[in-house]
Structure formats: C-alpha cells, structure tokens
PDB file of C-alpha atoms in Angstrom:
ATOM      1  CA  ASP U 397     -11.608 -11.569  12.458  1.00 57.00           C
ATOM      2  CA  ALA U 398      -8.863  -9.652  10.723  1.00 69.00           C
ATOM      3  CA  ASP U 399      -7.264 -11.340   7.708  1.00 92.00           C
ATOM      4  CA  VAL U 400      -3.948  -9.810   8.106  1.00 96.00           C
ATOM      5  CA  THR U 401      -2.803  -9.289  11.653  1.00 96.00           C
ATOM      6  CA  GLN U 402       0.377  -7.696  13.013  1.00 97.00           C
ATOM      7  CA  THR U 403       2.108  -8.002  16.541  1.00 97.00           C
ATOM      8  CA  PRO U 404       2.755  -5.820  18.232  1.00 97.00           C
ATOM      9  CA  ARG U 405       0.701  -2.922  17.373  1.00 96.00           C
ATOM     10  CA  ASN U 406       2.917  -0.706  19.174  1.00 97.00           C
ATOM     11  CA  ARG U 407       6.424  -0.871  20.424  1.00 97.00           C
ATOM     12  CA  ILE U 408       8.992   1.401  21.996  1.00 97.00           C
ATOM     13  CA  THR U 409      12.519   0.333  22.234  1.00 96.00           C
ATOM     14  CA  LYS U 410      16.068   1.584  22.622  1.00 96.00           C
ATOM     15  CA  THR U 411      19.009   1.948  20.323  1.00 97.00           C
ATOM     16  CA  GLY U 412      20.971  -1.190  19.645  1.00 97.00           C
ATOM     17  CA  LYS U 413      18.145  -3.661  20.788  1.00 96.00           C
ATOM     18  CA  ARG U 414      17.146  -6.481  18.349  1.00 96.00           C
ATOM     19  CA  ILE U 415      13.237  -6.157  17.578  1.00 96.00           C
ATOM     20  CA  MET U 416      10.883  -8.630  15.666  1.00 97.00           C
ATOM     21  CA  LEU U 417       7.783  -7.528  14.113  1.00 98.00           C
ATOM     22  CA  GLU U 418       5.409 -10.209  13.126  1.00 98.00           C
ATOM     23  CA  CYS U 419       2.748 -10.649  10.577  1.00 98.00           C
ATOM     24  CA  SER U 420       0.152 -13.559   9.999  1.00 97.00           C
ATOM     25  CA  GLN U 421      -2.550 -13.792   7.489  1.00 97.00           C
ATOM     26  CA  THR U 422      -5.506 -16.031   6.923  1.00 96.00           C
ATOM     27  CA  LYS U 423      -6.114 -15.271   3.361  1.00 94.00           C
ATOM     28  CA  GLY U 424      -4.076 -17.940   1.754  1.00 93.00           C
ATOM     29  CA  HIS U 425      -2.111 -15.652  -0.386  1.00 93.00           C
ATOM     30  CA  ASP U 426       1.290 -16.797  -1.524  1.00 91.00           C
ATOM     31  CA  ARG U 427       2.899 -13.022  -1.440  1.00 92.00           C
ATOM     32  CA  MET U 428       3.600 -10.953   1.525  1.00 95.00           C
ATOM     33  CA  TYR U 429       5.388  -7.758   1.876  1.00 95.00           C
ATOM     34  CA  TRP U 430       6.767  -5.391   4.478  1.00 96.00           C
ATOM     35  CA  TYR U 431       6.406  -1.645   4.164  1.00 95.00           C
ATOM     36  CA  ARG U 432       7.500   1.253   6.308  1.00 96.00           C
ATOM     37  CA  GLN U 433       5.753   4.714   6.419  1.00 94.00           C
ATOM     38  CA  ASP U 434       7.334   7.835   7.627  1.00 92.00           C
ATOM     39  CA  PRO U 435       5.200  10.972   8.565  1.00 84.00           C
ATOM     40  CA  GLY U 436       3.768  12.739   5.685  1.00 77.00           C
ATOM     41  CA  LEU U 437       5.289  10.247   3.216  1.00 78.00           C
ATOM     42  CA  GLY U 438       4.000   7.332   1.167  1.00 82.00           C
ATOM     43  CA  LEU U 439       4.901   3.679   1.795  1.00 89.00           C
ATOM     44  CA  ARG U 440       8.231   2.314   1.049  1.00 92.00           C
ATOM     45  CA  LEU U 441       8.885  -1.296   0.427  1.00 92.00           C
ATOM     46  CA  ILE U 442      11.430  -3.185   2.740  1.00 95.00           C
ATOM     47  CA  TYR U 443      11.274  -6.658   1.624  1.00 95.00           C
ATOM     48  CA  TYR U 444       8.899  -8.927  -0.197  1.00 93.00           C
ATOM     49  CA  SER U 445       8.138 -12.638  -0.422  1.00 93.00           C
ATOM     50  CA  PHE U 446       6.591 -14.508  -3.179  1.00 90.00           C
ATOM     51  CA  ASP U 447       6.497 -17.814  -1.352  1.00 89.00           C
ATOM     52  CA  VAL U 448       8.378 -19.497   1.523  1.00 91.00           C
ATOM     53  CA  LYS U 449      11.617 -19.993  -0.468  1.00 90.00           C
ATOM     54  CA  ASP U 450      11.487 -16.691  -2.384  1.00 91.00           C
ATOM     55  CA  ILE U 451      12.382 -13.689  -0.486  1.00 93.00           C
ATOM     56  CA  ASN U 452      13.612 -10.382  -2.049  1.00 91.00           C
ATOM     57  CA  LYS U 453      14.885  -7.152  -1.064  1.00 92.00           C
ATOM     58  CA  GLY U 454      12.949  -4.012  -1.585  1.00 91.00           C
ATOM     59  CA  GLU U 455      13.953  -0.404  -1.853  1.00 88.00           C
ATOM     60  CA  ILE U 456      14.956   0.161   1.671  1.00 93.00           C
ATOM     61  CA  SER U 457      16.160  -3.194   3.034  1.00 94.00           C
ATOM     62  CA  ASP U 458      19.325  -2.026   4.844  1.00 95.00           C
ATOM     63  CA  GLY U 459      19.131  -2.499   8.358  1.00 95.00           C
ATOM     64  CA  TYR U 460      16.374  -5.107   8.048  1.00 97.00           C
ATOM     65  CA  SER U 461      16.098  -8.898   7.806  1.00 97.00           C
ATOM     66  CA  VAL U 462      12.905 -11.067   7.241  1.00 97.00           C
ATOM     67  CA  SER U 463      11.943 -14.768   7.619  1.00 96.00           C
ATOM     68  CA  ARG U 464       9.051 -16.465   5.992  1.00 96.00           C
ATOM     69  CA  GLN U 465       8.435 -19.204   8.539  1.00 90.00           C
ATOM     70  CA  ALA U 466       5.276 -20.371   6.578  1.00 94.00           C
ATOM     71  CA  GLN U 467       2.924 -19.393   4.019  1.00 94.00           C
ATOM     72  CA  ALA U 468       1.083 -17.480   6.618  1.00 96.00           C
ATOM     73  CA  LYS U 469       3.875 -15.780   8.459  1.00 97.00           C
ATOM     74  CA  PHE U 470       6.354 -13.315   7.572  1.00 98.00           C
ATOM     75  CA  SER U 471       8.549 -11.507  10.023  1.00 98.00           C
ATOM     76  CA  LEU U 472      10.622  -8.497   9.949  1.00 98.00           C
ATOM     77  CA  SER U 473      13.629  -8.054  12.316  1.00 97.00           C
ATOM     78  CA  LEU U 474      15.717  -4.957  13.131  1.00 96.00           C
ATOM     79  CA  GLU U 475      18.932  -6.686  14.272  1.00 92.00           C
ATOM     80  CA  SER U 476      20.297  -3.450  15.962  1.00 95.00           C
ATOM     81  CA  ALA U 477      17.569  -0.739  16.039  1.00 96.00           C
ATOM     82  CA  ILE U 478      18.282   2.844  15.550  1.00 96.00           C
ATOM     83  CA  PRO U 479      16.314   6.129  16.045  1.00 96.00           C
ATOM     84  CA  ASN U 480      15.647   6.547  12.128  1.00 95.00           C
ATOM     85  CA  GLN U 481      13.810   3.304  12.042  1.00 97.00           C
ATOM     86  CA  THR U 482      11.193   4.985  14.185  1.00 97.00           C
ATOM     87  CA  ALA U 483       8.091   4.552  11.776  1.00 96.00           C
ATOM     88  CA  LEU U 484       4.931   2.924  11.146  1.00 96.00           C
ATOM     89  CA  TYR U 485       5.367  -0.670   9.575  1.00 97.00           C
ATOM     90  CA  PHE U 486       2.884  -2.416   7.590  1.00 97.00           C
ATOM     91  CA  CYS U 487       2.600  -6.103   6.277  1.00 97.00           C
ATOM     92  CA  ALA U 488       0.610  -6.890   3.331  1.00 95.00           C
ATOM     93  CA  THR U 489      -0.497  -9.830   1.274  1.00 95.00           C
ATOM     94  CA  SER U 490      -1.667 -10.636  -2.262  1.00 91.00           C
ATOM     95  CA  GLU U 491      -2.647 -13.419  -4.615  1.00 88.00           C
ATOM     96  CA  ARG U 492      -0.088 -14.426  -7.035  1.00 81.00           C
ATOM     97  CA  GLN U 493      -2.152 -13.078 -10.000  1.00 73.00           C
ATOM     98  CA  SER U 494      -3.336  -9.866  -8.559  1.00 77.00           C
ATOM     99  CA  ARG U 495      -2.019  -6.387  -7.625  1.00 77.00           C
ATOM    100  CA  GLU U 496      -4.654  -5.879  -4.867  1.00 87.00           C
ATOM    101  CA  GLN U 497      -2.881  -5.982  -1.683  1.00 91.00           C
ATOM    102  CA  PHE U 498      -4.404  -6.418   1.499  1.00 94.00           C
ATOM    103  CA  PHE U 499      -2.774  -4.679   4.425  1.00 95.00           C
ATOM    104  CA  GLY U 500      -2.487  -5.204   8.274  1.00 96.00           C
ATOM    105  CA  PRO U 501      -3.391  -2.442  10.873  1.00 95.00           C
ATOM    106  CA  GLY U 502       0.330  -1.634  11.360  1.00 96.00           C
ATOM    107  CA  THR U 503       2.863  -1.552  13.964  1.00 97.00           C
ATOM    108  CA  ARG U 504       3.954   1.888  15.347  1.00 96.00           C
ATOM    109  CA  LEU U 505       7.801   1.396  16.268  1.00 97.00           C
ATOM    110  CA  THR U 506       9.496   3.964  18.289  1.00 97.00           C
ATOM    111  CA  VAL U 507      13.449   3.756  18.794  1.00 97.00           C
ATOM    112  CA  LEU U 508      14.793   5.994  21.548  1.00 96.00           C
TER     113      LEU U 508
ATOM    114  CA  ASP J 896       6.761   2.131 -13.668  1.00 56.00           C
ATOM    115  CA  ALA J 897       5.089   5.436 -14.641  1.00 61.00           C
ATOM    116  CA  LYS J 898       5.139   8.107 -12.211  1.00 86.00           C
ATOM    117  CA  THR J 899       1.998   9.828 -11.049  1.00 93.00           C
ATOM    118  CA  THR J 900       1.090  13.434  -9.948  1.00 95.00           C
ATOM    119  CA  GLN J 901      -1.527  14.298  -7.651  1.00 96.00           C
ATOM    120  CA  PRO J 902      -2.668  17.423  -5.806  1.00 97.00           C
ATOM    121  CA  PRO J 903      -1.558  17.315  -2.069  1.00 95.00           C
ATOM    122  CA  SER J 904      -4.914  18.097  -0.776  1.00 97.00           C
ATOM    123  CA  MET J 905      -8.617  18.648  -1.538  1.00 97.00           C
ATOM    124  CA  ASP J 906     -11.775  19.543   0.290  1.00 97.00           C
ATOM    125  CA  CYS J 907     -15.253  18.201  -0.236  1.00 96.00           C
ATOM    126  CA  ALA J 908     -18.696  18.738   1.433  1.00 97.00           C
ATOM    127  CA  GLU J 909     -20.275  15.871   2.802  1.00 97.00           C
ATOM    128  CA  GLY J 910     -22.847  14.181   0.429  1.00 96.00           C
ATOM    129  CA  ARG J 911     -21.176  15.743  -2.580  1.00 97.00           C
ATOM    130  CA  ALA J 912     -19.192  14.000  -5.091  1.00 97.00           C
ATOM    131  CA  ALA J 913     -15.550  13.791  -4.565  1.00 97.00           C
ATOM    132  CA  ASN J 914     -13.337  13.852  -7.818  1.00 98.00           C
ATOM    133  CA  LEU J 915      -9.625  13.194  -7.242  1.00 98.00           C
ATOM    134  CA  PRO J 916      -7.211  13.708 -10.446  1.00 98.00           C
ATOM    135  CA  CYS J 917      -4.249  11.804 -11.098  1.00 97.00           C
ATOM    136  CA  ASN J 918      -1.864  12.658 -13.847  1.00 96.00           C
ATOM    137  CA  HIS J 919       0.195   9.796 -15.382  1.00 94.00           C
ATOM    138  CA  SER J 920       1.348  11.054 -18.677  1.00 93.00           C
ATOM    139  CA  THR J 921       4.133   8.481 -18.955  1.00 90.00           C
ATOM    140  CA  ILE J 922       1.932   5.407 -18.525  1.00 90.00           C
ATOM    141  CA  SER J 923       2.905   2.565 -20.734  1.00 86.00           C
ATOM    142  CA  GLY J 924       0.139   0.688 -22.978  1.00 83.00           C
ATOM    143  CA  ASN J 925      -0.093  -2.367 -20.731  1.00 83.00           C
ATOM    144  CA  GLU J 926       0.120  -0.524 -17.318  1.00 87.00           C
ATOM    145  CA  TYR J 927      -2.891  -0.469 -14.975  1.00 90.00           C
ATOM    146  CA  VAL J 928      -4.211   2.576 -12.811  1.00 93.00           C
ATOM    147  CA  TYR J 929      -4.759   1.593  -9.266  1.00 94.00           C
ATOM    148  CA  TRP J 930      -6.314   3.560  -6.253  1.00 96.00           C
ATOM    149  CA  TYR J 931      -5.849   2.931  -2.832  1.00 96.00           C
ATOM    150  CA  ARG J 932      -6.690   5.048   0.143  1.00 96.00           C
ATOM    151  CA  GLN J 933      -5.360   5.372   3.708  1.00 95.00           C
ATOM    152  CA  ILE J 934      -7.461   6.458   6.575  1.00 94.00           C
ATOM    153  CA  HIS J 935      -5.465   8.055   9.267  1.00 88.00           C
ATOM    154  CA  SER J 936      -2.493   5.707  10.272  1.00 83.00           C
ATOM    155  CA  GLN J 937      -4.393   2.616   9.115  1.00 91.00           C
ATOM    156  CA  GLY J 938      -3.227   0.051   6.498  1.00 93.00           C
ATOM    157  CA  PRO J 939      -4.131   1.201   2.970  1.00 93.00           C
ATOM    158  CA  GLN J 940      -7.138  -0.158   1.426  1.00 95.00           C
ATOM    159  CA  TYR J 941      -7.847  -1.022  -2.235  1.00 94.00           C
ATOM    160  CA  ILE J 942     -10.370   0.871  -3.995  1.00 96.00           C
ATOM    161  CA  ILE J 943     -10.479   0.207  -7.743  1.00 95.00           C
ATOM    162  CA  HIS J 944      -8.276  -0.367 -10.710  1.00 93.00           C
ATOM    163  CA  GLY J 945      -8.607   0.023 -14.512  1.00 93.00           C
ATOM    164  CA  LEU J 946      -6.743  -0.178 -17.638  1.00 92.00           C
ATOM    165  CA  LYS J 947      -8.662   1.697 -20.409  1.00 91.00           C
ATOM    166  CA  ASN J 948     -12.434   1.604 -19.752  1.00 87.00           C
ATOM    167  CA  ASN J 949     -14.291   3.181 -17.012  1.00 93.00           C
ATOM    168  CA  GLU J 950     -14.762   1.239 -14.061  1.00 95.00           C
ATOM    169  CA  THR J 951     -17.364   1.310 -11.245  1.00 96.00           C
ATOM    170  CA  ASN J 952     -17.588  -0.688  -7.943  1.00 95.00           C
ATOM    171  CA  GLU J 953     -19.548  -0.280  -4.614  1.00 94.00           C
ATOM    172  CA  MET J 954     -16.881   2.298  -3.337  1.00 93.00           C
ATOM    173  CA  ALA J 955     -15.998   4.452  -6.360  1.00 97.00           C
ATOM    174  CA  SER J 956     -15.906   5.008 -10.227  1.00 97.00           C
ATOM    175  CA  LEU J 957     -12.615   5.349 -12.074  1.00 98.00           C
ATOM    176  CA  ILE J 958     -12.633   7.471 -15.371  1.00 97.00           C
ATOM    177  CA  ILE J 959      -9.575   7.161 -17.402  1.00 96.00           C
ATOM    178  CA  THR J 960      -9.125   9.580 -20.424  1.00 95.00           C
ATOM    179  CA  GLU J 961      -9.022   8.164 -23.978  1.00 94.00           C
ATOM    180  CA  ASP J 962      -5.269   8.734 -24.114  1.00 94.00           C
ATOM    181  CA  ARG J 963      -4.738   7.343 -20.611  1.00 94.00           C
ATOM    182  CA  LYS J 964      -2.580  10.172 -19.449  1.00 95.00           C
ATOM    183  CA  SER J 965      -4.787  11.168 -16.720  1.00 96.00           C
ATOM    184  CA  SER J 966      -7.717   9.652 -14.536  1.00 97.00           C
ATOM    185  CA  THR J 967     -10.166  10.662 -11.951  1.00 97.00           C
ATOM    186  CA  LEU J 968     -11.533   8.819  -8.979  1.00 98.00           C
ATOM    187  CA  ILE J 969     -15.051   9.697  -8.031  1.00 98.00           C
ATOM    188  CA  LEU J 970     -16.810   8.917  -4.707  1.00 97.00           C
ATOM    189  CA  PRO J 971     -20.326   9.838  -5.695  1.00 96.00           C
ATOM    190  CA  HIS J 972     -21.570  10.865  -2.103  1.00 95.00           C
ATOM    191  CA  ALA J 973     -18.668  11.667   0.180  1.00 96.00           C
ATOM    192  CA  THR J 974     -19.106  10.960   3.884  1.00 97.00           C
ATOM    193  CA  LEU J 975     -16.952  12.059   6.678  1.00 96.00           C
ATOM    194  CA  ARG J 976     -15.471   8.461   6.762  1.00 95.00           C
ATOM    195  CA  ASP J 977     -14.084   8.987   3.425  1.00 97.00           C
ATOM    196  CA  THR J 978     -11.782  11.482   4.672  1.00 97.00           C
ATOM    197  CA  ALA J 979      -8.185   9.837   4.032  1.00 97.00           C
ATOM    198  CA  VAL J 980      -5.155  10.038   1.835  1.00 95.00           C
ATOM    199  CA  TYR J 981      -5.855   8.512  -1.609  1.00 97.00           C
ATOM    200  CA  TYR J 982      -2.991   7.115  -3.600  1.00 96.00           C
ATOM    201  CA  CYS J 983      -2.915   6.716  -7.569  1.00 96.00           C
ATOM    202  CA  ILE J 984      -0.458   4.117  -8.659  1.00 93.00           C
ATOM    203  CA  VAL J 985       0.470   2.850 -11.808  1.00 91.00           C
ATOM    204  CA  SER J 986       1.606  -0.575 -12.276  1.00 83.00           C
ATOM    205  CA  PRO J 987       2.401  -3.169 -14.938  1.00 74.00           C
ATOM    206  CA  PRO J 988      -0.146  -5.917 -15.414  1.00 65.00           C
ATOM    207  CA  ARG J 989      -0.102  -8.835 -13.041  1.00 58.00           C
ATOM    208  CA  ASP J 990       2.693 -11.386 -13.438  1.00 55.00           C
ATOM    209  CA  SER J 991       3.872  -9.636 -16.814  1.00 52.00           C
ATOM    210  CA  GLY J 992       7.286 -11.154 -15.907  1.00 52.00           C
ATOM    211  CA  GLY J 993      10.221 -10.171 -14.063  1.00 49.00           C
ATOM    212  CA  SER J 994       9.628  -8.371 -10.667  1.00 50.00           C
ATOM    213  CA  ASN J 995       6.434  -6.773 -11.803  1.00 52.00           C
ATOM    214  CA  TYR J 996       4.774  -7.160  -8.267  1.00 64.00           C
ATOM    215  CA  LYS J 997       5.326  -3.703  -7.138  1.00 70.00           C
ATOM    216  CA  LEU J 998       3.026  -1.043  -5.928  1.00 80.00           C
ATOM    217  CA  THR J 999       4.844   2.325  -5.669  1.00 82.00           C
ATOM    218  CA  PHE J1000       3.078   4.612  -2.998  1.00 86.00           C
ATOM    219  CA  GLY J1001       3.776   8.369  -3.412  1.00 86.00           C
ATOM    220  CA  LYS J1002       2.430  10.984  -1.114  1.00 88.00           C
ATOM    221  CA  GLY J1003      -1.187  10.844  -2.467  1.00 93.00           C
ATOM    222  CA  THR J1004      -4.054  13.471  -2.053  1.00 96.00           C
ATOM    223  CA  LEU J1005      -5.477  14.142   1.402  1.00 96.00           C
ATOM    224  CA  LEU J1006      -9.195  14.378   0.929  1.00 98.00           C
ATOM    225  CA  THR J1007     -11.112  16.120   3.885  1.00 98.00           C
ATOM    226  CA  VAL J1008     -14.773  15.596   3.808  1.00 97.00           C
ATOM    227  CA  ASN J1009     -16.421  18.622   5.708  1.00 96.00           C
ATOM    228  CA  PRO J1010     -19.864  18.394   7.367  1.00 95.00           C
TER     229      PRO J1010
END
C-alpha cells in the first residue's frame, strides 16, 4: 500500500468552483507539504505544516488554503478555481529531523 | 539556499554509467547536497544526499568535489527505467533553526537512457 496517497488523482473543474485536494499518509511523519508543478518547471511550494497546529505559507500560497485535520491528513483547497491553477499537485511528508521528503502520486487538476 | 546549475538534458546508453553534474558554487559550509528524481509525472523520489564525503547507496553514488562547489550523481548501470528528470538541491542541515525545512526544486536534468 502506498504510504502517501492523494485524492482525487485527476479532476476537471470550471472557473469559480471550490475544489479540495486531499492527502493522507501512513508514515507517521510530522511534516506535510503541498507543491504544484507546471509543465517544464520544477516544483513550487504552496503550503507546509510542521504539525497539526503549525501551518505556514510557501512561495505561492495566494489563491490556496490548507487544513491539517490530523497528523495524517493535509488538505489543499482552491476557494475559487481559476485556469492558471491548472497544474500537477503533489503532497509530500517528512520526518522532523530529515530533509528526505516522500511524495504522493500527484493530482492532475484542470480548470476550464 | 545556494543556487544550483544543471544541464537541461543528457543521454546515456543502457548499461553504461550515467554521470549527472551539478554546480553549486555558492554553497555554504553547512549545506547538504540532495538528489531527487522524477519519473514522468510521478512524485519525486529521493536518491541520495551528502555533505563533504562521497556517498553510495543501492541507487547511486554521489561525488562531491573537495571545494564542494560541484557534485556528480552517478548511476553505475543505467536502465531504461532510469529515464527521468534529476534534481540537484542544496539545503541547510536538518533543523538548523528557523524555517530550514525547504527543498527548492529547479528545472533539473532530463536524463534519457537509450536502448
């Protein structure tokens, strides 16, 4: 079974809709991250969470919000989706004392 | 964080060694070099990391120059499944204080392993 899972894997939505992407992990890691990747580019950090009560903005947080419901769950929301949020979204986890991040399989989001 | 420079693409014959270079001339004394790879549209995968000494694991070897301004990731016997984008990342030591959590992914090197 995958240690880091993301749902949905693919989503097509329309401009203005609210979308939630979910991430769950069974690794027992404290830290969780949300990244987006645009074609031909590297990953950019949206939000990160060091524990349930510690959530921080990354480099491109505008237009996104997150919720850390439990140690194992970290959700990313687009309150009002727009076409330039079309991208591949990755969730990742890490232990507190490590830079090794474990990534989920990704969610491909298309905003029409 | 120190910036890294990698060639945008490289080719390698199957079964041969793949040597992927990375320049990080502004690296600080306490910064580590990390390598990740991303197979087409999958989540990135950790490969290896090092500080000063050369490192080897079941996936690859990492050679860091004595002045630490560059490094080379070596895949000793490349296979078709090694075709991926390889990212070289420089990062402060774990929990060195403040917000030293971050991995900054650039564009990486697309390695194509040919049959």
